[in-house]
C-alpha atoms as one frame of an Amber mdcrd trajectory, in Angstrom:
protein
 -19.398  -9.480   1.565 -17.768  -8.039   4.727 -14.481  -6.752   4.660 -12.198
  -9.250   6.566 -11.240  -8.124  10.282  -7.493  -8.766  10.746  -5.195  -7.568
  13.390  -3.108  -4.565  12.925  -6.406  -3.870  10.058  -8.199  -0.056  10.663
 -11.966  -1.353  11.075 -14.451  -0.069   8.254 -16.636   2.601   9.024 -17.849
   3.952   4.868 -17.194   4.106   1.389 -15.865   1.343  -0.322 -13.220  -1.199
   0.950 -11.255  -4.309  -0.690  -9.468  -7.118   0.403  -6.826  -8.383  -1.604
  -4.920 -11.380  -1.256  -1.934 -14.024  -2.708  -0.746 -17.366  -1.226   1.320
 -19.640  -1.728   2.547 -22.683  -0.965   5.954 -23.868  -0.081   7.845 -26.619
   1.808   8.628 -26.208   5.611  12.000 -26.115   4.821  11.850 -22.934   2.304
   8.996 -20.727   4.396  11.066 -18.803   5.982  13.376 -18.030   4.129  11.232
 -16.956   1.015   9.433 -15.033   4.176  12.848 -12.969   3.898  12.986 -12.201
   0.410   9.027 -10.787   0.562   9.720  -8.236   3.390  12.830  -7.688   1.440
   9.910  -7.064  -1.174   7.772  -5.385   0.842  10.113  -2.753   1.904  11.561
  -2.213  -0.777   8.324   0.437  -2.617  10.616   2.356  -5.167  10.788  -1.227
  -6.062   6.936  -1.962  -6.541   6.305  -1.348 -10.345   8.255  -4.150 -11.483
   6.548  -6.855  -9.518   3.109  -5.095 -10.090   4.300  -4.697 -14.307   4.577
  -2.330 -16.331   0.760  -0.856 -15.994   1.051   0.154 -12.065   1.756   2.984
 -10.985   5.106   4.005  -9.896   5.538   4.538  -6.658   9.008   6.630  -4.440
   9.885   6.615  -1.022  10.419  10.398   1.067  11.278  11.296   4.487   9.642
  13.572   6.386  11.386  16.399   5.413  10.313  15.602   1.335  14.050  13.601
   0.562  13.731  11.208  -2.276  15.413   8.154  -0.042  16.894   4.185  -0.868
  16.406   2.189   2.738  13.382   0.879   4.328  10.719   3.014   4.752   9.482
   3.771   8.002   6.384   5.280  10.390   6.862   9.346   9.212   7.442   8.476
   5.353   6.112   9.044   1.913   5.063   7.486  -0.487   4.846   9.403  -3.536
   2.035   7.759  -5.937   2.794   8.837 -10.063  -1.132   6.726 -10.737  -1.386
   6.401 -14.927  -2.633   9.732 -15.839  -3.952  12.828 -15.413  -2.572  13.165
 -11.827  -3.681  15.832  -8.559  -2.246  19.483 -10.330  -1.650  21.016  -6.665
   0.915  18.275  -6.374   2.418  18.719  -9.397   0.245  15.133 -10.497   1.421
  13.006  -8.468  -0.851  11.333  -5.051   0.557  11.143  -1.784   0.355   8.704
   1.003   1.818   8.992   4.780   3.167   5.557   6.098   1.181   6.186   9.474
   1.894   2.118  11.038   4.146  -0.546  10.464   3.801  -3.635  12.927   5.277
  -7.140  13.546   3.702  -9.954  15.164   5.046 -12.904  15.805   3.957 -16.201
  17.726   5.489 -20.051  17.727   4.123 -20.847  14.315   2.795 -17.420  12.454
   4.500 -14.051  11.640   3.150 -10.842   9.848   4.632  -7.725   8.978   2.157
  -4.751   7.892   2.644  -1.496   7.333  -0.281   1.356   7.026  -0.820   4.090
   4.403  -3.145   7.242   4.080  -3.957   9.979   2.038  -1.749  12.790   2.830
  -0.903  16.281   1.384   2.439  16.826  -0.996   5.228  17.186   1.524   7.069
  18.904  -0.413   4.228  21.467  -0.267   4.501  23.499   3.430   1.954  25.678
   2.428  -0.218  23.549   1.477  -2.331  21.181   4.153  -4.241  19.835   1.552
  -5.026  16.073   0.918  -3.085  15.597  -2.455  -5.025  12.127  -3.343  -7.640
  10.854  -4.884  -9.172   9.417  -1.327 -10.095  11.410   1.539  -7.881  11.163
   4.451 -10.377   9.017   6.336  -8.727   6.410   3.508  -6.595   3.903   4.233
  -4.443   0.869   2.545  -2.389  -1.619   4.573   0.413  -3.750   2.947   0.850
  -6.883   4.521   2.857 -10.444   4.448   2.516 -13.150   6.612   3.968 -16.656
   7.108   2.653 -19.794   8.529   4.382 -23.142   8.317   3.028 -24.070   4.996
   2.312 -20.879   3.251   3.151 -17.361   2.404   0.331 -14.477   2.034   0.653
 -11.433   0.528  -2.315  -8.596   0.788  -3.422  -4.804   0.471  -6.985  -3.771
   2.633  -8.667  -0.760   1.763 -10.618   1.066   4.607 -12.655   3.583   4.108
 -12.692   4.819   0.191 -14.393   7.508  -0.638 -13.625  10.725  -2.342 -11.830
  13.716  -1.895 -14.179  16.442  -1.888 -11.586  19.097  -0.599  -9.705  20.119
  -4.018 -10.296  22.430  -6.920 -12.840  21.893  -9.594 -10.482  19.676 -12.186
  -9.349  17.372  -9.212 -12.498  16.888  -7.452 -13.642  15.854 -11.139 -10.623
  13.642 -11.226 -10.940  12.098  -7.825 -14.254  11.344  -8.339 -13.980   9.180
 -11.964  -9.845   7.103  -9.940 -12.163   6.888  -6.625 -14.994   5.466  -8.329
 -12.446   2.961 -10.862 -10.713   1.875  -7.370 -14.127   1.173  -5.706 -15.683
  -0.688  -8.526 -12.228  -3.379  -8.523 -10.228  -1.221 -10.678  -7.780  -0.723
  -7.725  -8.167  -4.723  -6.966  -7.049  -5.512 -10.102  -4.315  -3.137  -9.624
  -3.271  -4.041  -5.968  -3.545  -8.011  -7.078  -0.693  -7.897 -10.045   1.546
  -6.403  -6.754   0.653  -9.209  -4.750   0.987 -11.518  -6.998   3.976 -10.133
  -8.344   5.566 -10.336  -4.877   5.387 -14.306  -3.905   6.810 -15.201  -8.093
  10.443 -16.170  -6.891  10.824 -17.990 -10.527
């Protein structure tokens, strides 16, 4: 299987990848209203766990000064991830990504929003430029929401996923284990919980 080519999603060059999507049909007069709710959900990063379920990782939004914030994300912000199980020792048990892009596309019939994140150093540790994540700096995750006249789609697209070997030995072992699990489908299952949750309006 080849990765989907989607405008705004980084191209796949090496390592693992996944395309995780959920879609739902709606009456034409409901689509725009539901999309506005979906947009709020995408941008409510601190609430993602409530859409992904109890076993889902916990996400917290931080600004470029490493201060926690309660607002919509911006390019240059960071997301602190607390995945179940042992975390990065150097980053106090957390994984970090930086929001490198937020794109909006719209034409007469469709609208989409994409947010791309890449593994990053812990923004609160100014002494270290070490990537505090189980994937290397080449990896990316792009979160997408899309509306057509008849349906909504939520997706997460992982690209160039390989373990982060630039770490202490204990972290390298952990990174290989977590990354391998993610590349074998564990991450896709988790992201599917989130995309399904985003589209659950009942």
